[in-house]
Amino acid sequence: ADLDLAVSETALSICATTGQRCSCASRLFVHETVIDDFSERLLRVLRGIVTGDPLDERVFMGPLVSESAALRLERYRALARDAGGERILMLEPSRPAPWVAPGLVRFRRLEQTHAYQRDEIFGPEAALYAVPDLDAAIAAVNDSDFGLVASVMTGDRARYEHAIGRIRTGLLNWNKGTIGASGRLPFGGSRRSGN
């Protein structure tokens, strides 16, 4: 995969609309041979996200919809350690709640049994997992109650095509983030996702 493209699309998918889209990225499965490089690059980009007044053209990420949404995000972030995750990014927001900053947690095991890993958080928060191969990534993606949208980042079209029909999702993007679906095409998912 083009790691720069993967990182930029991932950061956008985590932080657009302050993570308050049903299609925002929350679980990232990265091949074990590139996860360290990927996570270092992603951390650099996320640290550079400018938060604040969304009417300021320099700002990328505004507040969450309410203080209660910010408190909910805080509660989930506090659960990450209980879920077995290591917090690798926790920035202070530019203003008090409902303003928030991006967060990133790394897991050393693929099991996703905790509420932090299974619920929709609706904030700029993502979990990072190493996978040994594409089939392990597909199995991990499918280990969810949701199936709205997924993305496969690879320079090999055959790998993307291998994922088609195997990832149980309504939308599957190739070398594009999880956000930005067309309003001219059907939009829906499987299991507890979609409309």
XYZ file of C-alpha atoms in Angstrom:
195
model
C 0.000 0.000 0.000
C 0.956 3.608 -0.431
C 1.455 4.381 3.265
C 1.186 8.141 2.835
C -2.177 7.703 1.120
C -3.306 5.159 3.723
C -2.342 7.495 6.570
C -4.024 10.569 5.093
C -7.243 8.697 4.260
C -7.256 7.084 7.707
C -6.718 10.381 9.541
C -9.509 11.978 7.515
C -11.792 9.019 8.254
C -11.101 9.281 11.998
C -11.445 13.055 12.358
C -13.907 14.317 9.750
C -16.988 15.740 11.416
C -15.112 15.209 14.696
C -15.679 11.467 14.299
C -19.455 11.853 14.442
C -20.310 10.011 11.218
C -21.503 6.451 11.208
C -18.848 5.811 8.551
C -15.877 7.216 10.485
C -12.963 4.826 11.001
C -12.662 3.342 14.466
C -10.829 0.019 13.982
C -7.617 -0.095 11.964
C -6.104 -3.440 10.946
C -2.588 -3.020 9.601
C -0.123 -5.650 8.373
C 2.383 -6.447 11.105
C 5.369 -5.608 8.865
C 4.278 -1.976 8.416
C 2.261 -1.233 11.552
C 5.084 0.616 13.321
C 5.805 2.837 10.310
C 2.074 3.370 9.716
C 1.377 4.261 13.352
C 4.310 6.714 13.528
C 3.076 8.490 10.392
C -0.522 8.492 11.602
C 0.510 9.926 14.966
C 2.327 12.788 13.228
C -0.766 13.632 11.181
C -3.196 13.351 14.108
C -0.972 15.566 16.272
C -1.220 18.200 13.546
C -5.032 18.275 13.435
C -6.112 21.807 14.304
C -9.169 21.949 16.537
C -11.261 24.949 17.472
C -13.915 27.198 15.996
C -15.119 25.504 12.792
C -15.700 28.916 11.191
C -11.939 29.562 11.329
C -10.484 28.374 7.992
C -7.335 27.069 9.745
C -9.412 24.675 11.862
C -10.054 21.126 10.685
C -12.028 19.744 13.624
C -14.725 21.513 15.605
C -16.526 20.389 18.771
C -18.668 17.359 19.387
C -22.395 17.969 19.204
C -22.775 18.420 22.985
C -21.034 18.232 26.346
C -22.777 14.918 27.004
C -21.250 13.541 23.782
C -17.817 14.678 24.991
C -18.382 13.013 28.370
C -19.443 9.817 26.602
C -16.218 9.891 24.574
C -14.215 10.412 27.788
C -15.908 7.398 29.375
C -15.028 5.202 26.399
C -11.450 6.479 26.354
C -11.141 5.535 30.026
C -12.167 1.966 29.110
C -9.372 1.445 26.577
C -6.875 0.169 29.158
C -9.445 -2.242 30.631
C -9.906 -3.573 27.091
C -6.170 -4.317 26.868
C -5.186 -1.287 24.815
C -2.189 0.986 25.125
C -2.984 4.682 24.709
C -0.511 6.055 22.146
C -2.222 9.397 21.508
C -4.191 11.565 23.890
C -4.009 15.286 23.188
C -5.567 18.095 25.161
C -8.330 19.856 23.218
C -7.957 23.534 22.415
C -11.033 24.372 24.519
C -13.154 22.664 27.195
C -15.886 20.163 26.328
C -17.517 19.736 23.892
C -14.175 20.319 22.124
C -12.060 17.159 21.890
C -8.837 16.050 20.237
C -8.063 12.862 18.296
C -7.161 9.716 20.230
C -5.446 6.473 19.234
C -5.045 3.180 21.099
C -2.915 0.192 20.090
C -3.901 -3.379 20.859
C -1.432 -6.284 20.907
C -4.154 -8.929 20.531
C -6.844 -9.219 17.857
C -9.631 -10.342 20.185
C -12.336 -7.676 20.359
C -14.483 -8.537 23.342
C -14.703 -5.277 25.297
C -17.325 -2.539 24.863
C -14.532 -0.115 23.908
C -13.808 -2.348 20.908
C -17.374 -3.240 19.985
C -19.520 -0.131 20.457
C -19.850 2.863 18.155
C -18.099 5.671 20.032
C -18.940 8.629 17.722
C -15.821 10.657 18.346
C -12.304 10.990 16.887
C -11.005 7.804 18.497
C -9.526 4.746 16.814
C -8.000 1.410 17.770
C -4.996 -0.020 15.941
C -4.345 -3.753 15.529
C -1.529 -5.687 13.814
C -2.586 -8.521 11.495
C -0.404 -11.206 9.875
C -2.250 -11.219 6.532
C -5.316 -10.091 4.621
C -7.482 -13.018 5.698
C -6.775 -12.256 9.364
C -7.746 -8.637 8.692
C -10.978 -9.749 7.017
C -11.844 -11.993 9.978
C -11.103 -9.145 12.405
C -13.227 -6.667 10.435
C -16.095 -9.164 10.414
C -15.831 -9.615 14.195
C -18.277 -6.776 14.755
C -21.957 -6.151 15.240
C -21.740 -3.521 12.506
C -20.991 -3.626 8.802
C -21.528 -0.263 7.173
C -18.256 0.548 5.411
C -14.690 -0.720 5.225
C -11.611 0.219 3.241
C -8.785 -1.875 1.842
C -5.520 -0.039 1.291
C -3.329 -1.939 -1.152
C -1.503 -1.408 -4.414
C -2.591 -4.888 -5.517
C -6.068 -4.934 -7.077
C -6.247 -8.726 -6.627
C -6.002 -8.285 -2.842
C -8.845 -5.772 -2.911
C -10.934 -8.111 -5.061
C -10.170 -10.950 -2.625
C -11.863 -8.852 0.091
C -15.029 -8.241 -1.971
C -17.795 -10.442 -0.603
C -15.581 -11.677 2.214
C -15.788 -8.475 4.255
C -19.417 -8.301 5.376
C -20.118 -4.653 4.753
C -22.461 -2.482 2.747
C -19.647 -0.456 1.180
C -16.075 -1.471 0.464
C -13.599 1.176 -0.665
C -10.256 0.653 -2.369
C -7.502 3.107 -1.420
C -10.085 5.577 -0.108
C -11.106 6.208 3.467
C -14.362 5.078 4.989
C -16.113 8.449 4.680
C -17.382 10.285 1.636
C -20.014 7.980 0.183
C -21.856 9.317 -2.843
C -25.346 10.682 -2.312
C -26.246 9.259 -5.737
C -25.644 5.638 -4.787
C -27.335 3.324 -2.265
C -25.938 3.649 1.249
C -26.531 0.864 3.693
C -24.804 -1.885 5.575
C -25.195 -5.253 7.148
C -26.094 -6.356 10.651
C -26.766 -3.313 12.898
C -25.651 -0.761 10.275
C -27.286 1.294 7.584
C -30.743 2.500 6.828
